[in-house]
mmCIF file of C-alpha atoms in Angstrom:
data_model
loop_
_atom_site.group_PDB
_atom_site.id
_atom_site.type_symbol
_atom_site.label_atom_id
_atom_site.label_comp_id
_atom_site.label_asym_id
_atom_site.label_seq_id
_atom_site.Cartn_x
_atom_site.Cartn_y
_atom_site.Cartn_z
ATOM 1 C CA UNK F 1 29.705 14.207 95.086
ATOM 2 C CA UNK F 2 26.331 12.356 95.159
ATOM 3 C CA UNK F 3 26.241 8.578 94.089
ATOM 4 C CA UNK F 4 23.623 7.651 91.723
ATOM 5 C CA UNK F 5 22.071 4.121 91.559
ATOM 6 C CA UNK F 6 20.438 2.908 88.417
ATOM 7 C CA UNK F 7 17.256 1.032 88.850
ATOM 8 C CA UNK F 8 15.614 -0.968 86.203
ATOM 9 C CA UNK F 9 11.846 -0.911 86.050
ATOM 10 C CA UNK F 10 9.629 -3.555 84.536
ATOM 11 C CA UNK F 11 6.009 -3.031 83.350
ATOM 12 C CA UNK F 12 3.517 -4.741 85.358
ATOM 13 C CA UNK F 13 1.044 -4.780 82.391
ATOM 14 C CA UNK F 14 1.156 -4.260 78.869
ATOM 15 C CA UNK F 15 -2.060 -3.112 76.990
ATOM 16 C CA UNK F 16 -0.510 -2.559 73.636
ATOM 17 C CA UNK F 17 -2.717 -5.312 71.978
ATOM 18 C CA UNK F 18 -5.938 -4.257 73.655
ATOM 19 C CA UNK F 19 -5.449 -0.723 72.505
ATOM 20 C CA UNK F 20 -5.207 -1.478 68.766
ATOM 21 C CA UNK F 21 -8.128 0.117 67.148
ATOM 22 C CA UNK F 22 -9.457 1.758 70.141
ATOM 23 C CA UNK F 23 -9.079 5.238 71.894
ATOM 24 C CA UNK F 24 -8.614 5.455 75.591
ATOM 25 C CA UNK F 25 -11.637 7.423 76.805
ATOM 26 C CA UNK F 26 -11.102 7.088 80.598
ATOM 27 C CA UNK F 27 -8.886 5.584 83.298
ATOM 28 C CA UNK F 28 -9.819 5.254 86.863
ATOM 29 C CA UNK F 29 -9.002 3.461 90.031
ATOM 30 C CA UNK F 30 -11.557 1.008 91.608
ATOM 31 C CA UNK F 31 -12.167 1.235 95.463
ATOM 32 C CA UNK F 32 -9.742 -1.736 95.918
ATOM 33 C CA UNK F 33 -7.002 -0.111 93.714
ATOM 34 C CA UNK F 34 -8.173 -1.864 90.414
ATOM 35 C CA UNK F 35 -6.988 -0.226 87.335
ATOM 36 C CA UNK F 36 -10.221 0.436 84.993
ATOM 37 C CA UNK F 37 -9.715 1.450 81.468
ATOM 38 C CA UNK F 38 -12.635 2.536 79.047
ATOM 39 C CA UNK F 39 -11.709 2.211 75.448
ATOM 40 C CA UNK F 40 -13.933 3.090 72.325
ATOM 41 C CA UNK F 41 -13.450 2.156 68.759
ATOM 42 C CA UNK F 42 -14.565 5.617 67.643
ATOM 43 C CA UNK F 43 -14.841 9.085 69.349
ATOM 44 C CA UNK F 44 -17.880 11.324 68.165
ATOM 45 C CA UNK F 45 -17.173 14.880 66.970
ATOM 46 C CA UNK F 46 -17.832 17.734 69.339
ATOM 47 C CA UNK F 47 -21.018 19.753 68.890
ATOM 48 C CA UNK F 48 -19.951 23.317 67.703
ATOM 49 C CA UNK F 49 -16.262 22.211 68.448
ATOM 50 C CA UNK F 50 -17.123 22.509 72.209
ATOM 51 C CA UNK F 51 -19.671 20.136 73.484
ATOM 52 C CA UNK F 52 -19.574 16.302 73.731
ATOM 53 C CA UNK F 53 -22.654 14.419 72.525
ATOM 54 C CA UNK F 54 -24.514 12.351 74.741
ATOM 55 C CA UNK F 55 -26.109 9.901 72.195
ATOM 56 C CA UNK F 56 -24.580 9.271 68.894
ATOM 57 C CA UNK F 57 -25.967 8.523 65.469
ATOM 58 C CA UNK F 58 -23.481 5.646 64.915
ATOM 59 C CA UNK F 59 -22.939 2.798 67.297
ATOM 60 C CA UNK F 60 -19.741 2.716 69.362
ATOM 61 C CA UNK F 61 -18.064 -0.589 70.404
ATOM 62 C CA UNK F 62 -16.482 -0.210 73.784
ATOM 63 C CA UNK F 63 -13.918 -2.407 75.695
ATOM 64 C CA UNK F 64 -13.442 -2.212 79.386
ATOM 65 C CA UNK F 65 -10.065 -3.341 80.827
ATOM 66 C CA UNK F 66 -9.872 -4.090 84.446
ATOM 67 C CA UNK F 67 -6.572 -4.962 86.068
ATOM 68 C CA UNK F 68 -6.040 -6.169 89.563
ATOM 69 C CA UNK F 69 -3.538 -8.191 91.411
ATOM 70 C CA UNK F 70 -1.745 -9.082 88.183
ATOM 71 C CA UNK F 71 -4.871 -10.391 86.357
ATOM 72 C CA UNK F 72 -6.240 -8.618 83.375
ATOM 73 C CA UNK F 73 -9.964 -8.881 82.423
ATOM 74 C CA UNK F 74 -11.345 -7.569 79.216
ATOM 75 C CA UNK F 75 -14.992 -6.828 78.937
ATOM 76 C CA UNK F 76 -16.634 -6.025 75.560
ATOM 77 C CA UNK F 77 -19.668 -3.628 75.584
ATOM 78 C CA UNK F 78 -20.557 -3.582 71.820
ATOM 79 C CA UNK F 79 -23.043 -1.277 69.811
ATOM 80 C CA UNK F 80 -23.693 1.394 72.206
ATOM 81 C CA UNK F 81 -25.562 4.604 71.006
ATOM 82 C CA UNK F 82 -24.147 6.418 73.955
ATOM 83 C CA UNK F 83 -20.942 8.552 74.029
ATOM 84 C CA UNK F 84 -19.520 7.350 77.589
ATOM 85 C CA UNK F 85 -16.876 9.416 79.162
ATOM 86 C CA UNK F 86 -16.238 7.762 82.486
ATOM 87 C CA UNK F 87 -15.882 4.402 84.035
ATOM 88 C CA UNK F 88 -16.049 3.347 87.708
ATOM 89 C CA UNK F 89 -16.432 -0.084 89.340
ATOM 90 C CA UNK F 90 -19.521 -0.704 91.496
ATOM 91 C CA UNK F 91 -18.341 -3.240 94.097
ATOM 92 C CA UNK F 92 -16.763 -6.119 92.601
ATOM 93 C CA UNK F 93 -19.671 -7.235 90.080
ATOM 94 C CA UNK F 94 -20.787 -3.997 88.289
ATOM 95 C CA UNK F 95 -19.437 -1.399 86.029
ATOM 96 C CA UNK F 96 -20.709 2.245 85.830
ATOM 97 C CA UNK F 97 -20.392 3.944 82.470
ATOM 98 C CA UNK F 98 -21.443 7.701 82.312
ATOM 99 C CA UNK F 99 -21.788 10.366 79.672
ATOM 100 C CA UNK F 100 -20.794 13.801 80.821
ATOM 101 C CA UNK F 101 -23.890 15.375 79.228
ATOM 102 C CA UNK F 102 -27.635 14.777 79.592
ATOM 103 C CA UNK F 103 -30.440 16.567 77.769
ATOM 104 C CA UNK F 104 -33.773 17.374 79.632
ATOM 105 C CA UNK F 105 -36.433 17.664 76.984
ATOM 106 C CA UNK F 106 -39.333 20.049 76.818
ATOM 107 C CA UNK F 107 -41.871 17.240 77.928
ATOM 108 C CA UNK F 108 -39.901 16.714 81.145
ATOM 109 C CA UNK F 109 -38.073 13.517 79.950
ATOM 110 C CA UNK F 110 -34.303 13.306 80.604
ATOM 111 C CA UNK F 111 -31.461 11.226 79.092
ATOM 112 C CA UNK F 112 -30.491 8.436 81.447
ATOM 113 C CA UNK F 113 -26.760 9.139 81.042
ATOM 114 C CA UNK F 114 -25.625 6.598 83.550
ATOM 115 C CA UNK F 115 -25.469 2.926 82.677
ATOM 116 C CA UNK F 116 -24.694 -0.093 84.703
ATOM 117 C CA UNK F 117 -23.394 -3.375 83.311
ATOM 118 C CA UNK F 118 -22.306 -6.569 84.822
ATOM 119 C CA UNK F 119 -18.750 -7.605 84.570
ATOM 120 C CA UNK F 120 -19.612 -9.795 81.685
ATOM 121 C CA UNK F 121 -20.767 -6.733 79.624
ATOM 122 C CA UNK F 122 -24.593 -7.180 80.167
ATOM 123 C CA UNK F 123 -26.702 -4.250 80.547
ATOM 124 C CA UNK F 124 -28.321 -4.016 84.080
ATOM 125 C CA UNK F 125 -30.094 -0.700 84.294
ATOM 126 C CA UNK F 126 -29.911 3.061 83.612
ATOM 127 C CA UNK F 127 -30.606 6.370 85.392
ATOM 128 C CA UNK F 128 -29.781 10.083 85.142
ATOM 129 C CA UNK F 129 -26.943 11.766 86.962
ATOM 130 C CA UNK F 130 -27.679 15.088 85.399
ATOM 131 C CA UNK F 131 -25.716 17.194 82.929
ATOM 132 C CA UNK F 132 -22.264 18.656 82.875
ATOM 133 C CA UNK F 133 -20.502 15.900 84.885
ATOM 134 C CA UNK F 134 -16.819 16.573 85.312
ATOM 135 C CA UNK F 135 -15.889 13.854 87.615
ATOM 136 C CA UNK F 136 -17.222 10.375 88.863
ATOM 137 C CA UNK F 137 -16.043 8.309 91.766
ATOM 138 C CA UNK F 138 -17.445 5.273 93.408
ATOM 139 C CA UNK F 139 -16.882 3.806 96.870
ATOM 140 C CA UNK F 140 -16.631 0.148 97.823
ATOM 141 C CA UNK F 141 -20.222 0.353 99.275
ATOM 142 C CA UNK F 142 -21.466 1.487 95.678
ATOM 143 C CA UNK F 143 -21.987 5.152 96.566
ATOM 144 C CA UNK F 144 -21.537 7.408 93.648
ATOM 145 C CA UNK F 145 -19.994 10.860 93.938
ATOM 146 C CA UNK F 146 -20.456 13.214 90.942
ATOM 147 C CA UNK F 147 -18.698 16.506 90.521
ATOM 148 C CA UNK F 148 -20.215 19.032 87.873
ATOM 149 C CA UNK F 149 -18.751 21.749 85.799
ATOM 150 C CA UNK F 150 -20.345 25.093 85.044
ATOM 151 C CA UNK F 151 -22.975 23.628 82.473
ATOM 152 C CA UNK F 152 -24.165 21.167 85.279
ATOM 153 C CA UNK F 153 -24.208 23.832 88.066
ATOM 154 C CA UNK F 154 -25.833 26.734 86.215
ATOM 155 C CA UNK F 155 -27.996 24.681 83.531
ATOM 156 C CA UNK F 156 -28.025 23.998 79.949
ATOM 157 C CA UNK F 157 -29.597 21.486 77.598
ATOM 158 C CA UNK F 158 -33.031 22.170 78.911
ATOM 159 C CA UNK F 159 -32.047 22.092 82.562
ATOM 160 C CA UNK F 160 -33.688 25.185 84.362
ATOM 161 C CA UNK F 161 -33.249 23.478 87.740
ATOM 162 C CA UNK F 162 -30.017 21.403 87.239
ATOM 163 C CA UNK F 163 -29.347 18.310 89.253
ATOM 164 C CA UNK F 164 -25.738 19.405 89.697
ATOM 165 C CA UNK F 165 -26.676 22.880 91.035
ATOM 166 C CA UNK F 166 -24.664 22.280 94.265
ATOM 167 C CA UNK F 167 -21.623 21.214 92.435
ATOM 168 C CA UNK F 168 -21.100 17.910 94.245
ATOM 169 C CA UNK F 169 -23.563 15.064 94.973
ATOM 170 C CA UNK F 170 -23.228 11.755 96.647
ATOM 171 C CA UNK F 171 -25.781 9.056 95.483
ATOM 172 C CA UNK F 172 -26.638 5.842 97.281
#
């Protein structure tokens, strides 16, 4: 007969209060095992029930929770017109928020679907990582990896020659 031992587990962190009024959009690990949570006070409807919007008609209030070594940091990022899907830490002092979709317009302009904020929630810069992003990962030296789903590989939303055509890109 096998002997069973009971082990009681205690949570290391509780985010119940921070989640009130927000929806979890993404959870990721930073390059130093930080827990990164992206929360939004609203989630836009899908286009035709299938495709997420990149920009929204209503502003969204986001909240980022970073948890490392028992310390929880909450960073508000209010009034954003972007429908962010992913979060990654860039080094120790920047946040990368990314929309999965990006439109390329007939005039050649593209939506800059990647936004960098400092860890106080201040906007730093934006750029385009392409359309159809399935996965984002960032390394300690601030290299960004993007993986694309079929829309990003084969093209949609105006992309005849999609950025993600190879399926995986490492950005410096």
